[in-house]
Coordinates of C-alpha atoms in Angstrom, one line a residue:
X941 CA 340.0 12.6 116.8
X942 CA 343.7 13.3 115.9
X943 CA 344.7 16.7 116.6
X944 CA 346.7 18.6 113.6
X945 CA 349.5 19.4 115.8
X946 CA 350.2 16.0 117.5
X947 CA 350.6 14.8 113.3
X948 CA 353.4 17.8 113.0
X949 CA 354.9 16.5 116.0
X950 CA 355.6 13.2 114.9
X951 CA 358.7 11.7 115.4
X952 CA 360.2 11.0 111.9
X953 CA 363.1 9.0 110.9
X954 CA 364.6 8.9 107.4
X955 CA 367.0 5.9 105.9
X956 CA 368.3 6.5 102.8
X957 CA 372.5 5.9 101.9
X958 CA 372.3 9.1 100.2
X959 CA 373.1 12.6 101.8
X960 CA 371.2 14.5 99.0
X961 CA 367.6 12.2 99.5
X962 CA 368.0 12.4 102.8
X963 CA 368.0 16.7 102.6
X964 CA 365.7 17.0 100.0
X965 CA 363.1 14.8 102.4
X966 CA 363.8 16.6 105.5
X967 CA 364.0 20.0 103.6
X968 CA 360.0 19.3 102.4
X969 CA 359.1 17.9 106.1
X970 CA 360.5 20.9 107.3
X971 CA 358.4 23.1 104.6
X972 CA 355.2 20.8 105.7
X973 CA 355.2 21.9 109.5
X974 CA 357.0 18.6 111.0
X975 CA 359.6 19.1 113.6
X976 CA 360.4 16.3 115.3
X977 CA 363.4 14.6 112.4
X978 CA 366.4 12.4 112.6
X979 CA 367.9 11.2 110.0
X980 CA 370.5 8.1 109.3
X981 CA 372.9 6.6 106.4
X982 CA 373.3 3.8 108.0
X983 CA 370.6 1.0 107.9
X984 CA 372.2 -1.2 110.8
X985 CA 371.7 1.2 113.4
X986 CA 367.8 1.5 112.2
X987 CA 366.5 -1.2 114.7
X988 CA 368.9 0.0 117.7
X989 CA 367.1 4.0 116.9
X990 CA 363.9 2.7 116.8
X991 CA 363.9 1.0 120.0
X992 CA 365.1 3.9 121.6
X993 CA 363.1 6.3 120.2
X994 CA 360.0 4.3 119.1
X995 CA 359.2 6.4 115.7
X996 CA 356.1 7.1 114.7
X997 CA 357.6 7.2 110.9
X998 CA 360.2 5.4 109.4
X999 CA 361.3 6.9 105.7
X1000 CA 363.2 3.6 104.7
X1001 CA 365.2 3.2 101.2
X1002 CA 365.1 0.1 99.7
X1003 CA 368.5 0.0 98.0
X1004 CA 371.2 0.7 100.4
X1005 CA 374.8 -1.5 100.5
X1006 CA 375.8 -3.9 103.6
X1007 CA 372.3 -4.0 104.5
X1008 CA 369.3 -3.2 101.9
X1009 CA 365.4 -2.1 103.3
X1010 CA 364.5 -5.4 103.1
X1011 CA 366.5 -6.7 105.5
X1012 CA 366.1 -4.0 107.8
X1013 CA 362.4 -4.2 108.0
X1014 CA 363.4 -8.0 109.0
X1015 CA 364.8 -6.7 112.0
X1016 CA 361.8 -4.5 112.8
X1017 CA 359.6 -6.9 113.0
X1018 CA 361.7 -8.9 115.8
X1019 CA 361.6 -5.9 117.8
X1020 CA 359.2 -6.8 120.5
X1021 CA 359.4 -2.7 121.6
X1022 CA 356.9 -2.2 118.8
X1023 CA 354.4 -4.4 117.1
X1024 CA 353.4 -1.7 114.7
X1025 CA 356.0 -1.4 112.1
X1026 CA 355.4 2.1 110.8
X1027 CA 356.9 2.2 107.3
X1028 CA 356.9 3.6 104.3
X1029 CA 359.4 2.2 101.9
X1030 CA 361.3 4.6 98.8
X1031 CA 362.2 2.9 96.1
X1032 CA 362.6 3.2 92.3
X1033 CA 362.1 -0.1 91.4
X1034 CA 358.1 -0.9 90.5
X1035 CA 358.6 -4.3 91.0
X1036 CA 359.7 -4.1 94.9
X1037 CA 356.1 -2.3 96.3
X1038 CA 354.4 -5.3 96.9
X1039 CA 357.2 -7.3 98.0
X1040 CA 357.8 -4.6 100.1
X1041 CA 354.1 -4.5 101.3
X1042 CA 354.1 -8.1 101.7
X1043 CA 357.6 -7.6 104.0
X1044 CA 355.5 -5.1 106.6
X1045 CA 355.8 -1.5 105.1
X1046 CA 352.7 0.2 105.5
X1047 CA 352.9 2.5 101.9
X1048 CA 355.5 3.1 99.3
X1049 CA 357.0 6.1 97.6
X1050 CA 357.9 6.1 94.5
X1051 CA 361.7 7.9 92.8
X1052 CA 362.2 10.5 91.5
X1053 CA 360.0 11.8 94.2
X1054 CA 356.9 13.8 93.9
X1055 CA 356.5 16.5 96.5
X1056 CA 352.5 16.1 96.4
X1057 CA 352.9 12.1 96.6
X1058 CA 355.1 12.5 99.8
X1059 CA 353.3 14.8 101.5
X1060 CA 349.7 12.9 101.3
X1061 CA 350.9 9.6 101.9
X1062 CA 353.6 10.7 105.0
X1063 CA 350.2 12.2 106.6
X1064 CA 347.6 10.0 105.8
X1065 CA 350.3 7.1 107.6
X1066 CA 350.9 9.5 110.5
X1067 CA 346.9 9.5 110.5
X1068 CA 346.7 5.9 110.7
X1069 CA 349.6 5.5 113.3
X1070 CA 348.1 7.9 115.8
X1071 CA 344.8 6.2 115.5
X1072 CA 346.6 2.6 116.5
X1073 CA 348.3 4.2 119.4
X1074 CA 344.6 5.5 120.9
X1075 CA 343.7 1.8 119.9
X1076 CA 346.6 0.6 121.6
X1077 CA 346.4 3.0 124.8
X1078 CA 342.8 2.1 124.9
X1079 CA 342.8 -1.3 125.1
X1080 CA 345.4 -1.2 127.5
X1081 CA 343.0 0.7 129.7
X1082 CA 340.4 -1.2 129.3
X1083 CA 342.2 -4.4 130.7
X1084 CA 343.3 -2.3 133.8
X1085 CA 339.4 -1.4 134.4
X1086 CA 338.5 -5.3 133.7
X1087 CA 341.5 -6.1 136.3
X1088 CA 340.1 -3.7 138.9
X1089 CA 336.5 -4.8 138.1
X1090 CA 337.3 -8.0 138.6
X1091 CA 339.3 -7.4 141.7
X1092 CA 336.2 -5.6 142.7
X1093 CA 333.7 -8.4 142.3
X1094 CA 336.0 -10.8 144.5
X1095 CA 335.8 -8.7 147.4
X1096 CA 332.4 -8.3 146.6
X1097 CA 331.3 -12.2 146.6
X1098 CA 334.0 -12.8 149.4
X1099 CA 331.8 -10.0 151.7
X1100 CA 328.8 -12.0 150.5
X1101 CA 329.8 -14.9 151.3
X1102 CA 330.7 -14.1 154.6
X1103 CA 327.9 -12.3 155.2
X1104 CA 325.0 -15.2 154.1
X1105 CA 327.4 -17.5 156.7
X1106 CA 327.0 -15.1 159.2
X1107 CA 322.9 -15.0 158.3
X1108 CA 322.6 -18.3 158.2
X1109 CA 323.1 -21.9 159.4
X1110 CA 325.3 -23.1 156.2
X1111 CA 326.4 -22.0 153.3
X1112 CA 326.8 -24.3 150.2
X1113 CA 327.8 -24.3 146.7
X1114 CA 327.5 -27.0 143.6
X1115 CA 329.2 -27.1 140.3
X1116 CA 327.0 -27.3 137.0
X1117 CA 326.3 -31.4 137.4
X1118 CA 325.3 -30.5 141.4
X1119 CA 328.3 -32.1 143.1
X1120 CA 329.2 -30.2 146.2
X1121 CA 332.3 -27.9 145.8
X1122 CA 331.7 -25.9 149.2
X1123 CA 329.9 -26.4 152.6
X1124 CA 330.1 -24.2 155.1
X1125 CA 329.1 -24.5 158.6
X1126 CA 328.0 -27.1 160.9
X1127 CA 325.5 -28.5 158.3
X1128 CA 327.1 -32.2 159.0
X1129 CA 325.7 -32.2 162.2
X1130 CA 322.5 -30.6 161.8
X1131 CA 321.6 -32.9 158.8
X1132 CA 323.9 -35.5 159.8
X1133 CA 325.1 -36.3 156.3
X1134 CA 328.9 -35.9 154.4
X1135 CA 329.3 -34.7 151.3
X1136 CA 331.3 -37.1 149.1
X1137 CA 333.8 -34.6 147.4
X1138 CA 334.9 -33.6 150.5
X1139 CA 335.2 -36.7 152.8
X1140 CA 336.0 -39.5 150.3
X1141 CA 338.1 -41.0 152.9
X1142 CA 335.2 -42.0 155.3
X1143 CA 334.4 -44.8 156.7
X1144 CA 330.4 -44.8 157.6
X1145 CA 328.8 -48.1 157.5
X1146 CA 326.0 -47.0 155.8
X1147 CA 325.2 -44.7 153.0
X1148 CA 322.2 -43.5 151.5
X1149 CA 322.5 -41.4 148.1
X1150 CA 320.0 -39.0 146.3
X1151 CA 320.8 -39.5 142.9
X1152 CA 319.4 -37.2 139.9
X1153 CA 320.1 -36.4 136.1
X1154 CA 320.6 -33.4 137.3
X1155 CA 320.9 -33.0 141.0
X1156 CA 323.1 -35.9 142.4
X1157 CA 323.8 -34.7 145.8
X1158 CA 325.4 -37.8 146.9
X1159 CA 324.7 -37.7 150.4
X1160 CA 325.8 -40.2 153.0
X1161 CA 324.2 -40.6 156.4
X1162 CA 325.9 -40.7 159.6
X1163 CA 323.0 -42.7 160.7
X1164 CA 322.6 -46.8 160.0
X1165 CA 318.8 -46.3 159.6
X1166 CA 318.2 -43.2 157.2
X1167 CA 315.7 -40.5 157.9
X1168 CA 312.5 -40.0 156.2
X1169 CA 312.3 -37.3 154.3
X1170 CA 309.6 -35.6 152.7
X1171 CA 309.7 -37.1 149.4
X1172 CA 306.8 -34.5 148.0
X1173 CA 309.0 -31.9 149.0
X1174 CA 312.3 -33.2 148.0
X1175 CA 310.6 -33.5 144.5
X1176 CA 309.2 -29.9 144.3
X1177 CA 312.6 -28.2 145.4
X1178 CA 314.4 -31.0 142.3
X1179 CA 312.0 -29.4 139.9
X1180 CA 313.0 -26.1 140.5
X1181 CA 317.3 -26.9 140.5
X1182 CA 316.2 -28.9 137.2
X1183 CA 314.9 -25.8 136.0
X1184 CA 317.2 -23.4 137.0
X1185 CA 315.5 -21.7 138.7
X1186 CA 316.1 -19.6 141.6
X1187 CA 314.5 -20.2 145.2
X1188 CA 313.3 -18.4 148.9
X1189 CA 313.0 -19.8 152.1
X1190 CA 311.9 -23.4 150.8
X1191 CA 311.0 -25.5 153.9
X1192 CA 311.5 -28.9 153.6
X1193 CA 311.4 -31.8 156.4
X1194 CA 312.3 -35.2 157.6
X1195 CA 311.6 -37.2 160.3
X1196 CA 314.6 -39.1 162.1
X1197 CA 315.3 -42.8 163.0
X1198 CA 313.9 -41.5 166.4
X1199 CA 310.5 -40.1 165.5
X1200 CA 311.9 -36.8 165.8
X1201 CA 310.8 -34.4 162.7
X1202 CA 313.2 -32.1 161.5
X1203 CA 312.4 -28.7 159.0
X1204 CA 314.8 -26.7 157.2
X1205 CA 314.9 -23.5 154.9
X1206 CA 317.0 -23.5 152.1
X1207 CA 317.7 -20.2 149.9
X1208 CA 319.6 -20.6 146.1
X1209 CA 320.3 -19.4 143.0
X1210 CA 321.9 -20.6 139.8
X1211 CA 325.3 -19.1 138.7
X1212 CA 326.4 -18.0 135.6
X1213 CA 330.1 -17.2 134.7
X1214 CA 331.1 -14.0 132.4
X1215 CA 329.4 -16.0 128.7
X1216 CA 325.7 -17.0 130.5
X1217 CA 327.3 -20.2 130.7
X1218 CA 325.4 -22.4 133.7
X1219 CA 328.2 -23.2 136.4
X1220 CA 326.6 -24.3 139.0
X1221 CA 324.1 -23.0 142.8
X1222 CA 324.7 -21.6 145.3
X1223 CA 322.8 -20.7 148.5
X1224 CA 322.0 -20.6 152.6
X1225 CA 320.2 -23.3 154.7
X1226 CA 319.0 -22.7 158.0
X1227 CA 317.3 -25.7 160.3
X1228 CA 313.6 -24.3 161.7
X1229 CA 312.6 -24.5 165.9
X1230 CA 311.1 -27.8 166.6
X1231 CA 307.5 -26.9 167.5

């Protein structure tokens, strides 16, 4: 809602080369309740004013030597101080409004002037300019709140992430086609395996890879004989990462090249950026007591 008295307050400035325009428009401002006017005969110095002052209203005349409106309302639009160009052009000449609508001025009025004319179209613009600078203030708020909210939600998964580390074994995390893009913890030696993306430089003998449309984990084993894992299990926690769906304390198990057999409990859930868009899991593993 735009207040009465913040439109009577606006901050006016009229360009026109001649004297007697120039009192007759102030004169009716004055009459209407506005207080806040400057005035100029010089069109040059309009662009240097306005980026001092930042009007909310620019009165601009059309026809004016050295420099006509035209050319001033050029200027205006390089100045980066204001992307709102807040004019309303005065001309005698029918055939300059839309040329000079099409140049960035917001209305037109028309010469000889009529009182009524001015006074309804210099409010209903001050209207419309207030309500773009609440816009404006607005939206510059709300990118401060998303900046702090997003701030907010980094230290937020940063203490969540180092809190599921503390709670568990490892902490992992895959992009959307399941490669590896973090492992935490000394998963390499409990499971004995290295995750490609992060040790492409090895040189194990051996390698043995779990490969899936949708879950390659491209594991390699430390070991030259590979351990035997539970394929029925393997196959139920693959259903569920195919899916997307999210999973709790899933034991799977293995038994080693020395007839040892090995469980672990794995914890995860899909991610989703800011759109819904799939970008990946992320989860805890612990490994389970030998019984």
């Amino acid at each position: 809602m735009i207040e009465p008295l913040d439109i009577l307050n606006a901050h006016i400035l009229i360009v026109d080369d001649q004297e007697s325009n120039i009192s007759l428009l102030r004169q009716l401002l004055i009459e209407s309740g506005y207080s806040n006017i400057s005035a100029t005969t010089n069109p040059q110095e309009v662009c240097a004013l306005h980026r001092k002052h930042r009007y909310d209203l620019i009165l601009l005349d059309l026809q004016m030597p050295v420099m006509d409106g035209f050319e001033v309302m050029a200027g205006l639009k390089t100045n980066h101080a204001d992307a709102y160009m807040p004019v309303i052009v005065l001309t005698a000449q029918p055939g300059h409004k839309l040329r000079a609508l099409q140049a960035g001025a917001k209305d037109f009025i028309s010469k000889p002037f009529d009182l009524l004319e001015i006074k309804t179209r210099i409010y209903n613009m001050l209207v419309v300019r207030f309500l773009y600078k609440k816009l404006e203030n607005y939206n510059k708020l709300l990118e401060q709140t998303v900046q702090e909210r997003t701030a907010e939600l980094r230290e937020s998964e940063a203490r969540y992430r180092s809190l599921t580390e503390l709670a568990s074994d490892w902490y992992w995390e895959q992009d959307e086609n399941m490669k590896f893009t973090k492992v935490s913890g000394p998963v390499l030696e409990m499971l004995g395996i290295q995750v490609d993306s992060m040790l492409e430089d090895s040189s194990i003998a051996e390698a043995s890879s779990v490969n899936n449309s949708t879950g390659d984990l491209n594991l390699k084993q430390n070991n030259h004989k590979k351990p035997d894992w539970n394929e029925k299990e393997r196959a139920l926690l693959q259903a569920k990462i195919n899916a997307r769906e999210p999973f709790l304390d899933f034991v799977f198990s293995r038994v080693t090249a020395d007839g040892l057999q090995q469980k672990f409990q794995v914890s995860g859930e899909p991610m989703f950026d800011w759109h819904c868009k799939f970008i990946g899991y992320r989860g805890i593993g612990v490994a389970l007591p030998t019984r």
